[in-house]
Short mmCIF file of C-alpha atoms in Angstrom, two decimals:
data_model
loop_
_atom_site.label_atom_id
_atom_site.label_comp_id
_atom_site.label_asym_id
_atom_site.label_seq_id
_atom_site.Cartn_x
_atom_site.Cartn_y
_atom_site.Cartn_z
CA MET L 249 1.82 17.36 -5.19
CA GLU L 250 -1.67 18.69 -4.78
CA THR L 251 -4.34 20.12 -7.05
CA ALA L 252 -7.86 21.24 -6.22
CA ALA L 253 -9.14 17.74 -7.06
CA LEU L 254 -6.23 15.42 -6.24
CA GLU L 255 -3.78 14.80 -3.46
CA ILE L 256 -0.75 12.87 -4.76
CA GLN L 257 2.08 11.63 -2.58
CA SER L 258 4.99 9.68 -4.04
CA VAL L 259 8.25 8.30 -2.71
CA SER L 260 11.16 6.27 -4.11
CA ILE L 261 13.37 4.51 -1.54
CA PRO L 262 16.58 2.53 -2.18
CA VAL L 263 15.92 -1.08 -1.19
CA ASN L 264 19.50 -2.00 -0.30
CA PRO L 265 21.32 0.99 1.11
CA GLU L 266 25.03 0.34 1.63
CA ARG L 267 24.64 -0.43 5.33
CA SER L 268 21.73 -2.82 4.80
CA SER L 269 22.22 -6.00 6.81
CA ALA L 270 19.63 -8.05 4.93
CA PRO L 271 19.96 -7.52 1.17
CA ILE L 272 16.67 -7.90 -0.67
CA ASN L 273 16.57 -9.15 -4.26
CA LYS L 274 13.88 -8.34 -6.82
CA LYS L 275 12.18 -11.74 -6.49
CA GLN L 276 11.88 -11.32 -2.70
CA LEU L 277 10.58 -7.77 -3.09
CA TRP L 278 7.98 -8.89 -5.64
CA LEU L 279 6.87 -11.78 -3.43
CA ALA L 280 6.50 -9.32 -0.54
CA LEU L 281 4.29 -7.03 -2.68
CA ARG L 282 2.05 -9.99 -3.50
CA VAL L 283 1.81 -10.96 0.19
CA TRP L 284 1.04 -7.33 1.09
CA GLY L 285 -1.58 -7.14 -1.68
CA LYS L 286 -3.37 -10.19 -0.25
CA GLY L 287 -3.80 -8.32 3.03
CA ASP L 288 -1.23 -10.14 5.18
CA GLU L 289 -1.61 -8.75 8.71
CA ARG L 290 2.13 -8.07 9.02
CA PHE L 291 1.76 -5.36 6.35
CA ILE L 292 -1.67 -3.93 7.06
CA PRO L 293 -1.83 -1.07 9.61
CA SER L 294 -3.57 -1.96 12.87
CA PHE L 295 -6.51 0.31 12.06
CA VAL L 296 -7.36 -1.67 8.89
CA ASP L 297 -9.05 -5.07 8.58
CA SER L 298 -9.54 -6.86 5.27
CA LYS L 299 -11.33 -9.96 4.01
CA ILE L 300 -10.73 -11.48 0.55
CA ILE L 301 -13.97 -11.61 -1.44
CA LYS L 302 -12.54 -12.81 -4.79
CA GLU L 303 -9.05 -13.84 -5.88
CA SER L 304 -7.27 -14.81 -9.09
CA ASN L 305 -3.58 -14.85 -10.04
CA ASN L 306 -3.54 -11.17 -11.06
CA GLU L 307 -6.40 -9.66 -9.05
CA ILE L 308 -7.68 -9.66 -5.48
CA ILE L 309 -10.88 -8.01 -4.29
CA LYS L 310 -11.19 -7.40 -0.55
CA GLU L 311 -13.67 -5.81 1.81
CA ILE L 312 -11.86 -3.17 3.87
CA LEU L 313 -12.79 -1.86 7.30
CA HIS L 314 -11.04 1.16 8.79
CA TYR L 315 -11.14 1.40 12.56
CA GLY L 316 -13.58 -1.55 12.62
CA LYS L 317 -16.15 -0.07 10.25
CA SER L 318 -16.71 0.85 6.63
CA SER L 319 -15.27 4.21 5.66
CA LEU L 320 -18.19 4.79 3.28
CA ALA L 321 -20.68 7.38 4.48
CA ASP L 322 -23.66 5.00 4.16
CA GLY L 323 -21.83 2.14 5.91
CA SER L 324 -21.92 -0.15 2.86
CA PRO L 325 -18.98 -2.51 2.18
CA ASN L 326 -15.84 -0.72 1.11
CA LEU L 327 -14.37 -2.91 -1.63
CA GLN L 328 -10.76 -2.67 -2.75
CA ARG L 329 -9.22 -4.19 -5.90
CA THR L 330 -5.53 -5.01 -6.10
CA THR L 331 -4.07 -5.92 -9.47
CA PHE L 332 -0.58 -7.19 -10.20
CA HIS L 333 1.20 -6.23 -13.42
CA GLY L 334 4.31 -8.09 -14.57
CA ASP L 335 6.80 -8.66 -11.79
CA ASN L 336 7.15 -5.09 -10.61
CA LEU L 337 3.83 -3.27 -10.18
CA MET L 338 0.87 -3.57 -7.78
CA ILE L 339 -2.09 -1.20 -8.07
CA THR L 340 -4.75 -0.96 -5.38
CA GLU L 341 -7.91 1.09 -5.72
CA TYR L 342 -11.16 1.49 -3.84
CA LEU L 343 -14.20 0.52 -5.91
CA SER L 344 -16.69 2.93 -4.35
CA GLY L 345 -16.75 6.11 -2.34
CA PRO L 346 -13.98 8.69 -2.61
CA TRP L 347 -11.50 7.48 -5.21
CA PHE L 348 -8.18 6.30 -3.79
CA MET L 349 -5.33 4.53 -5.55
CA ALA L 350 -2.03 3.22 -4.24
CA ILE L 351 0.67 2.18 -6.69
CA ALA L 352 3.56 0.11 -5.34
CA GLY L 353 6.38 -0.81 -7.64
CA ILE L 354 9.91 -1.95 -8.08
CA GLU L 355 12.35 0.09 -10.12
CA GLU L 356 15.59 -1.54 -11.21
CA LYS L 357 18.27 0.95 -12.21
CA GLN L 358 20.86 0.12 -14.88
CA ASP L 359 23.49 -0.50 -12.20
CA GLY L 360 21.18 -3.14 -10.62
CA GLU L 361 20.12 -0.93 -7.69
CA LEU L 362 16.52 -1.60 -6.62
CA TYR L 363 14.10 1.10 -5.50
CA PHE L 364 10.74 0.63 -3.79
CA LEU L 365 8.18 3.08 -5.16
CA LEU L 366 4.91 4.03 -3.52
CA THR L 367 2.43 6.59 -4.81
CA THR L 368 -1.00 7.40 -3.40
CA VAL L 369 -3.70 9.40 -5.15
CA ARG L 370 -6.87 10.66 -3.47
CA HIS L 371 -9.80 12.43 -5.11
CA LYS L 372 -10.59 15.30 -2.75
CA GLN L 373 -13.67 16.61 -4.55
CA HIS L 374 -15.83 13.51 -4.02
CA PRO L 375 -18.79 14.49 -1.82
CA ASP L 376 -17.87 11.83 0.79
CA TYR L 377 -14.16 12.67 0.91
CA VAL L 378 -12.68 13.19 4.35
CA SER L 379 -8.94 13.66 4.80
CA PRO L 380 -7.15 10.66 6.36
CA SER L 381 -6.28 12.67 9.47
CA GLU L 382 -9.90 13.83 9.92
CA ALA L 383 -11.19 10.27 9.40
CA ALA L 384 -8.75 9.01 12.04
CA LYS L 385 -9.78 11.76 14.47
CA THR L 386 -13.48 11.02 13.91
CA ALA L 387 -12.85 7.31 14.51
CA GLY L 388 -11.18 8.13 17.82
CA ALA L 389 -7.58 7.45 16.83
CA ASP L 390 -4.98 9.24 18.90
CA LYS L 391 -2.76 10.06 15.92
CA PRO L 392 -3.16 10.53 12.16
CA PRO L 393 -2.42 7.65 9.77
CA PRO L 394 1.08 7.52 8.27
CA THR L 395 2.09 9.53 5.22
CA THR L 396 2.95 7.70 2.01
CA GLU L 397 6.65 7.98 2.80
CA GLN L 398 6.19 6.74 6.37
CA ASN L 399 4.11 3.84 5.09
CA ALA L 400 6.69 2.94 2.41
CA ARG L 401 9.49 2.93 4.99
CA ARG L 402 7.36 0.82 7.34
CA VAL L 403 6.61 -1.71 4.57
CA LEU L 404 10.26 -1.88 3.52
CA GLY L 405 11.22 -2.53 7.15
CA ILE L 406 8.73 -5.40 7.32
CA ILE L 407 10.13 -6.83 4.09
CA ARG L 408 13.67 -6.58 5.48
CA GLU L 409 12.61 -8.49 8.63
CA LEU L 410 10.90 -11.19 6.55
CA VAL L 411 14.07 -11.62 4.48
CA LYS L 412 16.18 -11.86 7.67
CA LYS L 413 13.85 -14.61 8.93
CA ASP L 414 14.04 -16.35 5.52
CA GLU L 415 10.25 -16.00 5.10
CA LEU L 416 10.43 -14.61 1.54
#
């Protein structure tokens, strides 16, 4: 979905499709979201570095570098806040520059089926906004960053591997 001011991408993916070899339960999925939210390198794309600045049980503030540098026009630290709500929702937002929010969640259907939800929202009318593909191109990347759906599928694959290795 897109408006003049916002770009919104959202996806809902079944966690345990019938042919899944490593079933994932809600507790494992939630633990994985918390690990991802802390900035674990297994989850973070190779073009992103993060350093925890402040941490509590329900909130983490990190400094984020894209392609080895701040994505803010003036080069100042790009801070990101991740908050955890209940046992099924993680919200990440940038604290300065063009507004960006990522919402990752767990939906449990009445039949017990789990879905991994990921939504991203970008404010396109901020004066410093540059589309992700343009930012990647400017930084010298050879391909654009993943879409929300590609990222959600990548994260779910990582979670599945961690469950197989009994790391969650």
